[in-house]
Each structure stands twice: as C-alpha cells, then as structure tokens.
Amino acid sequence: MEDLRKLEEFQAKIDAEIKIEPKDWMPEDYKKHLQRQISQHAHSEVIGMQPEGNWISRAPSLRAKVVLLAKIQDEAGHGQYLYSAAETLGKSRDEFIEELQSGKAKYSSIFNYPTLTWADMGAVGWLVDGAAIVNQVSLQRTSYGPYSRAMVRICKEESFHQRQGYEIMATMANGTPEQKAMAQDALNRFWWPSIMMFGPHDSDSPNTGNAVKWKIKRETNDELRQKFIDKTVQQAEVIGLTIPDPDLKWNEDRGHYDFGEMDWDEFWRVVKGNGPCNKQRLNHHKKAHNDGAWVREAAIAYAEKQKEKQLVA
Ligand code: FAQ
C-alpha cells in the first residue's frame, strides 16, 4: 500500500515535469534503468576517445592538431560528468568500470569502427557528434536532475565538436579530387554506423516503454534517427557529398526524408562484441586503466593526508 502510494507520487512528479534528485524516493527499476543508461553513456564518451586519439600525432597542421586535442579532452570531461551523475545512484565508478571491462555493460556501437584516414576525423565530428547532439539535446529534459544538468553542459561543447568535423569535411570536399574522394569514402563508411547509434527500431527496443513513461527518454530511437537524417541530408548537399543511401528521398506528405533499412545483423554483431574493433577498444581501456592505477592511488593518499591535516588543525 505504502509502495503504491509512493509510486503514484513518483509518477505524478514525473508527469508534472519535476526533476527527480538523488535523495528523492524512486522505484528500484527507475534507478537501475538510469544506472545502465548513464554508465553506458559515460563508457561511450571514454571509449569514444580512442578512434580520434589515433589521429592526434598525424593531424595535417598544428591548428588541426590543437583543435582535435581539445575535442578529445572534452570527451574525457563528458565521461567525468556522466560517471559522477551515475554515482549519485549509489553504485561506484569502480563497479561501472568493472561492468565495462567484463563486457557486461555496453558502449555505443559506433566506436567499434576503425578510423582509417584524416577524413574520418571529419566524418566522426560531423556525423557521430551530430547524432550524439540530436540525442543529447533531447536528454537535456530527462527526468533525473544530475543527468539532465550534465547534458546541458555537454551539449554546449558538443556543438563545437560537430562544427569542427563539418569544417574538415567541407575543406576536403572542396579540395583536390583525391581529397574529395577521401571525404566521400569516410561518409560512405560512417553513414550507416552513425544511423545505428540511435539503437533498434522502437518496435524492437525493450527499454523504450519505461524510458518514455518515466521521461528518461523524451523522444524515441526512431524519432531521433529521423531528426538526425532530416538535418544531415542538407548539410551533405551544401558540401557536395552524396549520402550512400539509394532510398533516401524527401517525402512531401510526411515532411521528412524516407530512408533505407539498416543492416541489423551488423548492428547486433557489433553491439554483442564482434565488431571490427571491439576487442582492441576494450584491451586498450584495460591497459590504460592499469597503467593509471598509481595516479588513482596517489590521489587517494593525498586526499587522506589532507583530511588528517584538517583533523589536527
Ligand atoms: N550501441 O532498448 P534499447 C558520444 C543496446 S554519444 C550499443 O533501445 P535504450 C559522444 C541498449 O543499450 C554516444 N548498444 O536501449 C561522442 C540495450 O542493451 P542493454 C552515446 C546499443 O537504452 C562522440 C539494447 O541495445 N550516447 O559518445 C545501441 O532505450 C564522438 C536494446 O536497445 C548515449 O549513450 C548502440 N548504438 O536506447 C564521444 C546516449 N543501441 O543496455 C566521443 C544515451 C542500443 O539493455 C566521440 N543513451 N543498444 O543491455 C541513449 O539514448 C540510449 O541508451 C540508446 C539506446 C538510444 C543508446
């Protein structure tokens, strides 16, 4: 009886657009749903540094290198905000990292594709950050306070990321025929994986029902995917590149672009750990985590010393 009343009060708060804060009562399933989604989002930000990190030492100019470095550092920061938001739900960062490294927790499928040329830095910024923004702008209105506030900050930085990628693509598309071909090739390889970032169709998405009821997700996978496609088609036209989808066509009646079907076998293969770079990404994460153990130990020792000093004073 007590729980039913609490549940009703909780849903009434959600319906009235009142944010849920860490110390508020929340159903166990809501908490678990958020722990899963926010931690997976954090893992994506951190693993997402690897494909771009691959090009720091090979950037074609000092300016390009500085911009790329700043962008990748931002992603580390996004991971920090998101792990902190996830930790407010009573699970430690160590537990989340353990789930990532053991393969229990997912991260975005997109980061399991290799970055083969400099044009891929353009494609990642333009398409991957572009897709991330569409999703994250929507998540700014998510019902959990700490997640929503992290999203507000992240979105401000993400729009710069999208523009830096688009600038690379625009420059290459207007360069020599070889450069234009590289840009087109990067678009060809990154288009479908970017569309897959939005997840399975709503009809195949087990988490969407609760996510919408609890206003964790404000728009569904298919709605966000459509938004991204509608926005991006025109951007490709402006720089003279062709989106690799023969079914892409403006639909006057719907007021949206129609588009082709994704290769769902490929999607689930990558999500389940068998994409081109899954093993490489996780091995690199484990190595970096182990190599950095001494930094975490030193930080804890320092914090303890500071605490002791305060107690003595
Ligand atoms: N990859 O029931 P749904 C970025 C899983 S942005 C891997 O529809 P949900 C910025 C899903 O987890 C990228 N797995 O799930 C950046 C679930 O499995 P589970 C990250 C996927 O949660 C740019 C199962 O399939 N953004 O990193 C994918 O309602 C450049 C069934 O799916 C976010 O995480 C996928 N693409 O919807 C950084 C945004 N799609 O957990 C560096 C927040 C689905 O039950 C460089 N997250 N799955 O075992 C979300 O909006 C949602 O979690 C979705 C999935 C839309 C990703």
CSV table of C-alpha atoms and ligand atoms in Angstrom, one decimal:
chain,number,residue,atom,x,y,z
A,1,MET,CA,0.0,0.0,0.0
A,2,GLU,CA,2.8,2.4,1.1
A,3,ASP,CA,4.8,1.5,-2.0
A,4,LEU,CA,1.8,2.0,-4.3
A,5,ARG,CA,1.3,5.5,-2.9
A,6,LYS,CA,4.9,6.3,-3.3
A,7,LEU,CA,4.8,5.0,-6.9
A,8,GLU,CA,1.8,7.2,-7.7
A,9,GLU,CA,3.5,10.2,-6.1
A,10,PHE,CA,6.7,9.5,-8.1
A,11,GLN,CA,4.8,9.3,-11.4
A,12,ALA,CA,2.8,12.4,-10.6
A,13,LYS,CA,6.1,14.3,-10.1
A,14,ILE,CA,7.4,13.0,-13.4
A,15,ASP,CA,4.2,14.0,-15.1
A,16,ALA,CA,4.4,17.5,-13.6
A,17,GLU,CA,8.0,17.8,-15.0
A,18,ILE,CA,9.5,18.0,-11.5
A,19,LYS,CA,13.1,16.6,-11.7
A,20,ILE,CA,13.9,13.6,-9.6
A,21,GLU,CA,17.0,14.3,-7.4
A,22,PRO,CA,19.4,11.7,-5.8
A,23,LYS,CA,17.9,11.7,-2.3
A,24,ASP,CA,14.3,11.5,-3.6
A,25,TRP,CA,12.4,8.2,-3.4
A,26,MET,CA,12.5,6.4,-6.7
A,27,PRO,CA,11.4,2.9,-7.8
A,28,GLU,CA,14.2,0.4,-7.9
A,29,ASP,CA,13.6,-0.2,-11.7
A,30,TYR,CA,13.9,3.6,-12.4
A,31,LYS,CA,17.3,3.6,-10.5
A,32,LYS,CA,18.6,0.5,-12.4
A,33,HIS,CA,17.4,1.9,-15.7
A,34,LEU,CA,19.4,5.1,-15.1
A,35,GLN,CA,22.5,3.3,-13.8
A,36,ARG,CA,22.5,1.3,-17.0
A,37,GLN,CA,21.9,4.2,-19.4
A,38,ILE,CA,24.1,6.8,-17.8
A,39,SER,CA,27.0,4.5,-17.2
A,40,GLN,CA,26.8,3.2,-20.8
A,41,HIS,CA,26.7,6.8,-22.0
A,42,ALA,CA,29.8,7.5,-19.9
A,43,HIS,CA,31.6,4.5,-21.2
A,44,SER,CA,30.8,5.7,-24.8
A,45,GLU,CA,32.4,9.1,-24.1
A,46,VAL,CA,35.6,7.5,-22.8
A,47,ILE,CA,35.9,4.7,-25.3
A,48,GLY,CA,35.0,7.2,-28.0
A,49,MET,CA,38.3,9.0,-27.4
A,50,GLN,CA,40.2,6.1,-29.0
A,51,PRO,CA,39.2,6.4,-32.7
A,52,GLU,CA,40.1,10.0,-32.7
A,53,GLY,CA,43.2,9.6,-30.5
A,54,ASN,CA,44.5,7.5,-33.3
A,55,TRP,CA,45.0,10.7,-35.4
A,56,ILE,CA,46.5,13.2,-32.9
A,57,SER,CA,50.0,12.5,-33.9
A,58,ARG,CA,49.1,12.5,-37.6
A,59,ALA,CA,47.0,15.7,-37.8
A,60,PRO,CA,47.9,17.6,-41.0
A,61,SER,CA,48.6,21.0,-39.3
A,62,LEU,CA,49.3,22.5,-35.9
A,63,ARG,CA,45.8,24.1,-35.9
A,64,ALA,CA,44.1,20.8,-36.8
A,65,LYS,CA,46.1,19.0,-34.0
A,66,VAL,CA,45.2,21.6,-31.3
A,67,VAL,CA,41.5,21.5,-32.2
A,68,LEU,CA,41.4,17.7,-32.2
A,69,LEU,CA,43.2,17.5,-28.9
A,70,ALA,CA,40.8,19.9,-27.3
A,71,LYS,CA,37.9,18.0,-28.7
A,72,ILE,CA,39.2,14.7,-27.3
A,73,GLN,CA,39.8,16.2,-23.9
A,74,ASP,CA,36.2,17.4,-23.9
A,75,GLU,CA,35.1,13.8,-24.3
A,76,ALA,CA,37.1,12.8,-21.2
A,77,GLY,CA,35.3,15.6,-19.4
A,78,HIS,CA,31.9,14.3,-20.6
A,79,GLY,CA,32.8,10.9,-19.2
A,80,GLN,CA,33.6,12.5,-15.9
A,81,TYR,CA,30.3,14.4,-15.6
A,82,LEU,CA,28.4,11.3,-16.6
A,83,TYR,CA,30.2,8.9,-14.2
A,84,SER,CA,29.6,11.4,-11.4
A,85,ALA,CA,25.9,11.6,-12.3
A,86,ALA,CA,25.7,7.8,-12.4
A,87,GLU,CA,27.4,7.6,-9.0
A,88,THR,CA,24.7,9.6,-7.4
A,89,LEU,CA,22.5,6.5,-7.9
A,90,GLY,CA,24.5,4.5,-5.3
A,91,LYS,CA,26.9,2.5,-7.4
A,92,SER,CA,30.6,3.2,-7.5
A,93,ARG,CA,32.7,4.2,-10.5
A,94,ASP,CA,34.8,1.1,-9.9
A,95,GLU,CA,31.7,-1.1,-10.3
A,96,PHE,CA,30.8,0.7,-13.5
A,97,ILE,CA,34.3,0.3,-15.0
A,98,GLU,CA,34.3,-3.4,-14.0
A,99,GLU,CA,31.0,-3.9,-15.9
A,100,LEU,CA,32.5,-2.2,-19.0
A,101,GLN,CA,35.7,-4.3,-18.9
A,102,SER,CA,34.0,-7.6,-18.3
A,103,GLY,CA,31.7,-6.9,-21.3
A,104,LYS,CA,28.5,-6.7,-19.1
A,105,ALA,CA,27.9,-3.1,-19.9
A,106,LYS,CA,27.7,-1.8,-23.4
A,107,TYR,CA,29.0,1.4,-25.1
A,108,SER,CA,28.0,2.9,-28.4
A,109,SER,CA,28.5,0.6,-31.3
A,110,ILE,CA,29.9,3.4,-33.4
A,111,PHE,CA,33.2,3.4,-31.6
A,112,ASN,CA,34.0,-0.2,-32.8
A,113,TYR,CA,34.7,1.0,-36.3
A,114,PRO,CA,38.3,2.0,-37.3
A,115,THR,CA,39.4,5.5,-38.4
A,116,LEU,CA,41.4,4.9,-41.5
A,117,THR,CA,42.1,8.4,-42.9
A,118,TRP,CA,42.2,12.0,-41.8
A,119,ALA,CA,38.8,12.4,-43.5
A,120,ASP,CA,37.4,10.1,-40.8
A,121,MET,CA,38.1,12.8,-38.2
A,122,GLY,CA,35.7,14.9,-40.3
A,123,ALA,CA,33.1,12.2,-40.5
A,124,VAL,CA,33.3,11.4,-36.8
A,125,GLY,CA,32.9,15.1,-35.8
A,126,TRP,CA,30.1,15.8,-38.3
A,127,LEU,CA,28.1,12.6,-38.1
A,128,VAL,CA,28.9,10.9,-34.8
A,129,ASP,CA,28.9,14.1,-32.7
A,130,GLY,CA,26.0,15.3,-34.9
A,131,ALA,CA,24.0,12.2,-34.0
A,132,ALA,CA,25.1,12.5,-30.3
A,133,ILE,CA,23.8,16.1,-30.2
A,134,VAL,CA,20.4,15.2,-31.5
A,135,ASN,CA,20.1,12.6,-28.8
A,136,GLN,CA,21.6,14.7,-26.1
A,137,VAL,CA,19.6,17.9,-26.8
A,138,SER,CA,16.5,15.7,-26.1
A,139,LEU,CA,18.1,14.3,-23.0
A,140,GLN,CA,18.6,17.8,-21.5
A,141,ARG,CA,14.9,17.4,-20.5
A,142,THR,CA,15.4,13.9,-19.0
A,143,SER,CA,13.7,13.5,-15.6
A,144,TYR,CA,16.7,12.7,-13.5
A,145,GLY,CA,18.3,16.0,-12.3
A,146,PRO,CA,22.0,15.2,-12.3
A,147,TYR,CA,21.7,13.5,-15.8
A,148,SER,CA,19.8,16.5,-17.2
A,149,ARG,CA,22.3,19.0,-15.8
A,150,ALA,CA,25.3,17.0,-17.2
A,151,MET,CA,23.5,17.0,-20.6
A,152,VAL,CA,23.1,20.8,-20.6
A,153,ARG,CA,26.9,21.3,-20.2
A,154,ILE,CA,27.8,18.5,-22.6
A,155,CYS,CA,25.5,19.9,-25.4
A,156,LYS,CA,27.3,23.3,-25.3
A,157,GLU,CA,30.6,21.6,-26.0
A,158,GLU,CA,29.2,19.1,-28.5
A,159,SER,CA,28.0,21.7,-31.0
A,160,PHE,CA,31.6,22.9,-31.4
A,161,HIS,CA,32.6,19.2,-32.0
A,162,GLN,CA,30.1,18.9,-34.7
A,163,ARG,CA,31.3,22.1,-36.4
A,164,GLN,CA,35.0,21.1,-36.3
A,165,GLY,CA,34.1,17.8,-38.0
A,166,TYR,CA,32.0,19.5,-40.6
A,167,GLU,CA,34.8,22.0,-41.3
A,168,ILE,CA,37.2,19.2,-42.0
A,169,MET,CA,34.7,17.6,-44.4
A,170,ALA,CA,33.9,20.9,-46.1
A,171,THR,CA,37.6,21.6,-46.6
A,172,MET,CA,38.3,18.2,-48.1
A,173,ALA,CA,35.2,18.2,-50.2
A,174,ASN,CA,36.4,21.5,-51.8
A,175,GLY,CA,40.0,20.3,-52.1
A,176,THR,CA,41.7,18.2,-54.8
A,177,PRO,CA,39.8,15.3,-56.4
A,178,GLU,CA,41.7,12.9,-54.2
A,179,GLN,CA,40.7,14.8,-51.1
A,180,LYS,CA,37.1,14.9,-52.1
A,181,ALA,CA,37.2,11.2,-52.7
A,182,MET,CA,38.6,10.7,-49.2
A,183,ALA,CA,35.8,12.7,-47.8
A,184,GLN,CA,33.2,10.7,-49.7
A,185,ASP,CA,34.8,7.5,-48.7
A,186,ALA,CA,34.7,8.5,-45.0
A,187,LEU,CA,31.0,9.4,-45.4
A,188,ASN,CA,30.3,6.1,-47.1
A,189,ARG,CA,31.9,4.1,-44.2
A,190,PHE,CA,30.4,6.2,-41.3
A,191,TRP,CA,26.9,6.9,-42.5
A,192,TRP,CA,25.2,3.7,-41.6
A,193,PRO,CA,27.0,3.1,-38.3
A,194,SER,CA,26.0,6.7,-37.3
A,195,ILE,CA,22.4,5.9,-38.1
A,196,MET,CA,22.7,2.8,-35.9
A,197,MET,CA,23.8,4.9,-32.9
A,198,PHE,CA,20.1,5.6,-32.3
A,199,GLY,CA,19.5,2.0,-31.4
A,200,PRO,CA,17.0,-0.6,-32.7
A,201,HIS,CA,13.6,0.4,-34.1
A,202,ASP,CA,11.1,1.3,-31.4
A,203,SER,CA,9.2,-1.9,-32.0
A,204,ASP,CA,12.5,-3.8,-31.1
A,205,SER,CA,13.6,-1.6,-28.2
A,206,PRO,CA,12.8,-3.3,-24.9
A,207,ASN,CA,13.8,-0.3,-22.8
A,208,THR,CA,11.8,2.4,-24.6
A,209,GLY,CA,8.5,1.7,-22.8
A,210,ASN,CA,9.7,2.5,-19.3
A,211,ALA,CA,12.1,5.2,-20.6
A,212,VAL,CA,9.2,7.2,-22.1
A,213,LYS,CA,6.8,6.6,-19.2
A,214,TRP,CA,9.5,7.9,-16.8
A,215,LYS,CA,10.6,10.6,-19.1
A,216,ILE,CA,14.1,9.4,-19.1
A,217,LYS,CA,13.9,9.4,-22.9
A,218,ARG,CA,11.9,12.4,-24.3
A,219,GLU,CA,11.9,11.1,-27.8
A,220,THR,CA,12.2,7.5,-29.1
A,221,ASN,CA,15.0,5.9,-31.1
A,222,ASP,CA,13.1,6.2,-34.4
A,223,GLU,CA,12.0,9.8,-33.8
A,224,LEU,CA,15.6,10.9,-33.1
A,225,ARG,CA,17.0,9.0,-36.0
A,226,GLN,CA,14.6,10.7,-38.3
A,227,LYS,CA,15.5,14.1,-36.9
A,228,PHE,CA,19.2,13.5,-37.5
A,229,ILE,CA,18.7,12.3,-41.1
A,230,ASP,CA,16.5,15.3,-41.9
A,231,LYS,CA,19.1,17.7,-40.6
A,232,THR,CA,22.1,16.0,-42.2
A,233,VAL,CA,21.0,15.5,-45.7
A,234,GLN,CA,21.1,19.2,-46.4
A,235,GLN,CA,24.5,19.6,-44.8
A,236,ALA,CA,25.8,16.9,-47.2
A,237,GLU,CA,24.3,18.7,-50.2
A,238,VAL,CA,25.9,22.0,-49.2
A,239,ILE,CA,29.4,20.5,-49.4
A,240,GLY,CA,28.7,18.4,-52.5
A,241,LEU,CA,28.9,14.9,-50.9
A,242,THR,CA,26.4,12.1,-51.5
A,243,ILE,CA,24.8,10.1,-48.7
A,244,PRO,CA,25.2,6.4,-49.5
A,245,ASP,CA,21.5,5.5,-49.4
A,246,PRO,CA,19.7,5.0,-52.7
A,247,ASP,CA,16.4,5.0,-50.9
A,248,LEU,CA,16.9,8.5,-49.4
A,249,LYS,CA,14.1,10.7,-50.7
A,250,TRP,CA,12.1,13.7,-49.5
A,251,ASN,CA,8.5,12.7,-48.6
A,252,GLU,CA,6.3,15.7,-49.1
A,253,ASP,CA,3.4,14.1,-47.2
A,254,ARG,CA,5.4,13.1,-44.2
A,255,GLY,CA,7.5,16.3,-44.2
A,256,HIS,CA,10.5,14.0,-43.7
A,257,TYR,CA,13.1,12.1,-45.7
A,258,ASP,CA,12.4,8.4,-46.3
A,259,PHE,CA,15.5,6.3,-46.0
A,260,GLY,CA,16.7,2.7,-46.5
A,261,GLU,CA,16.9,-0.1,-43.9
A,262,MET,CA,20.0,-0.5,-41.7
A,263,ASP,CA,21.9,-3.8,-41.7
A,264,TRP,CA,20.6,-5.0,-38.3
A,265,ASP,CA,22.7,-8.2,-38.4
A,266,GLU,CA,25.8,-5.9,-38.5
A,267,PHE,CA,24.3,-3.8,-35.7
A,268,TRP,CA,23.7,-6.7,-33.3
A,269,ARG,CA,27.1,-8.3,-34.2
A,270,VAL,CA,28.8,-5.0,-33.2
A,271,VAL,CA,26.7,-4.5,-30.1
A,272,LYS,CA,27.4,-8.0,-28.9
A,273,GLY,CA,31.1,-7.5,-29.1
A,274,ASN,CA,32.0,-8.8,-32.5
A,275,GLY,CA,32.6,-5.6,-34.5
A,276,PRO,CA,35.8,-4.7,-36.2
A,277,CYS,CA,37.5,-3.1,-33.2
A,278,ASN,CA,35.6,-4.2,-30.1
A,279,LYS,CA,38.5,-6.3,-28.7
A,280,GLN,CA,41.1,-3.6,-29.5
A,281,ARG,CA,39.0,-0.9,-27.7
A,282,LEU,CA,38.5,-2.9,-24.5
A,283,ASN,CA,42.1,-4.1,-24.4
A,284,HIS,CA,43.3,-0.5,-24.7
A,285,HIS,CA,40.9,0.6,-22.0
A,286,LYS,CA,42.2,-2.1,-19.6
A,287,LYS,CA,45.8,-1.3,-20.3
A,288,ALA,CA,45.3,2.5,-19.8
A,289,HIS,CA,43.3,1.8,-16.6
A,290,ASN,CA,46.0,-0.5,-15.2
A,291,ASP,CA,48.8,1.9,-16.2
A,292,GLY,CA,46.9,4.7,-14.4
A,293,ALA,CA,46.4,2.8,-11.2
A,294,TRP,CA,49.3,4.7,-9.5
A,295,VAL,CA,47.7,8.0,-10.2
A,296,ARG,CA,44.4,7.0,-8.5
A,297,GLU,CA,46.4,5.5,-5.5
A,298,ALA,CA,48.4,8.8,-5.2
A,299,ALA,CA,45.2,10.9,-5.4
A,300,ILE,CA,43.6,8.8,-2.6
A,301,ALA,CA,46.8,9.0,-0.4
A,302,TYR,CA,46.9,12.8,-0.9
A,303,ALA,CA,43.2,13.2,-0.1
A,304,GLU,CA,43.7,11.1,3.1
A,305,LYS,CA,46.7,13.2,4.2
A,306,GLN,CA,44.7,16.4,3.6
A,307,LYS,CA,41.9,15.0,5.8
A,308,GLU,CA,44.3,14.1,8.6
A,309,LYS,CA,45.8,17.6,8.4
A,310,GLN,CA,42.4,19.2,8.8
A,311,LEU,CA,41.6,17.0,11.8
A,312,VAL,CA,44.9,18.0,13.5
A,313,ALA,CA,44.3,21.7,12.8
B,1,FAQ,N1,25.3,0.7,-29.4
B,1,FAQ,O1,16.1,-0.9,-25.7
B,1,FAQ,P1,17.1,-0.1,-26.4
B,1,FAQ,C1,29.0,10.0,-27.6
B,1,FAQ,C2,21.6,-1.6,-26.7
B,1,FAQ,S1,27.4,9.8,-27.9
B,1,FAQ,C3,25.4,-0.2,-28.4
B,1,FAQ,O2,16.7,0.8,-27.5
B,1,FAQ,P2,17.9,2.2,-24.8
B,1,FAQ,C4,29.7,11.4,-27.9
B,1,FAQ,C5,21.0,-0.9,-25.5
B,1,FAQ,O3,22.0,-0.5,-24.6
B,1,FAQ,C6,27.1,8.0,-27.9
B,1,FAQ,N2,24.4,-0.7,-27.8
B,1,FAQ,O4,18.0,0.7,-25.3
B,1,FAQ,C7,31.0,11.2,-28.6
B,1,FAQ,C8,20.2,-2.1,-25.0
B,1,FAQ,O5,21.0,-3.0,-24.3
B,1,FAQ,P3,21.0,-3.2,-22.7
B,1,FAQ,C9,26.5,7.6,-26.6
B,1,FAQ,C10,23.1,-0.2,-28.1
B,1,FAQ,O6,18.9,2.4,-23.7
B,1,FAQ,C11,31.1,11.5,-29.9
B,1,FAQ,C12,19.8,-2.8,-26.2
B,1,FAQ,O7,20.7,-2.4,-27.2
B,1,FAQ,N3,25.2,8.2,-26.4
B,1,FAQ,O8,29.6,9.1,-27.1
B,1,FAQ,C13,23.0,0.7,-29.1
B,1,FAQ,O9,16.5,2.5,-24.5
B,1,FAQ,C14,32.4,11.4,-30.5
B,1,FAQ,C15,18.3,-2.5,-26.6
B,1,FAQ,O10,18.2,-1.1,-27.0
B,1,FAQ,C16,24.4,7.7,-25.5
B,1,FAQ,O11,24.7,6.7,-24.8
B,1,FAQ,C17,24.1,1.2,-29.8
B,1,FAQ,N4,24.1,2.1,-30.8
B,1,FAQ,O12,18.3,3.0,-26.1
B,1,FAQ,C18,32.1,10.8,-27.8
B,1,FAQ,C19,23.1,8.5,-25.3
B,1,FAQ,N5,21.7,1.0,-29.3
B,1,FAQ,O13,21.5,-1.9,-22.1
B,1,FAQ,C20,33.4,10.6,-28.5
B,1,FAQ,C21,22.3,7.9,-24.1
B,1,FAQ,C22,21.0,0.2,-28.4
B,1,FAQ,O14,19.6,-3.3,-22.3
B,1,FAQ,C23,33.5,10.9,-29.8
B,1,FAQ,N6,21.7,6.7,-24.4
B,1,FAQ,N7,21.9,-0.5,-27.7
B,1,FAQ,O15,21.9,-4.3,-22.4
B,1,FAQ,C24,20.6,6.5,-25.1
B,1,FAQ,O16,19.9,7.5,-25.5
B,1,FAQ,C25,20.0,5.1,-25.2
B,1,FAQ,O17,20.6,4.3,-24.2
B,1,FAQ,C26,20.2,4.5,-26.6
B,1,FAQ,C27,19.6,3.0,-26.6
B,1,FAQ,C28,19.4,5.3,-27.6
B,1,FAQ,C29,21.7,4.4,-27.0
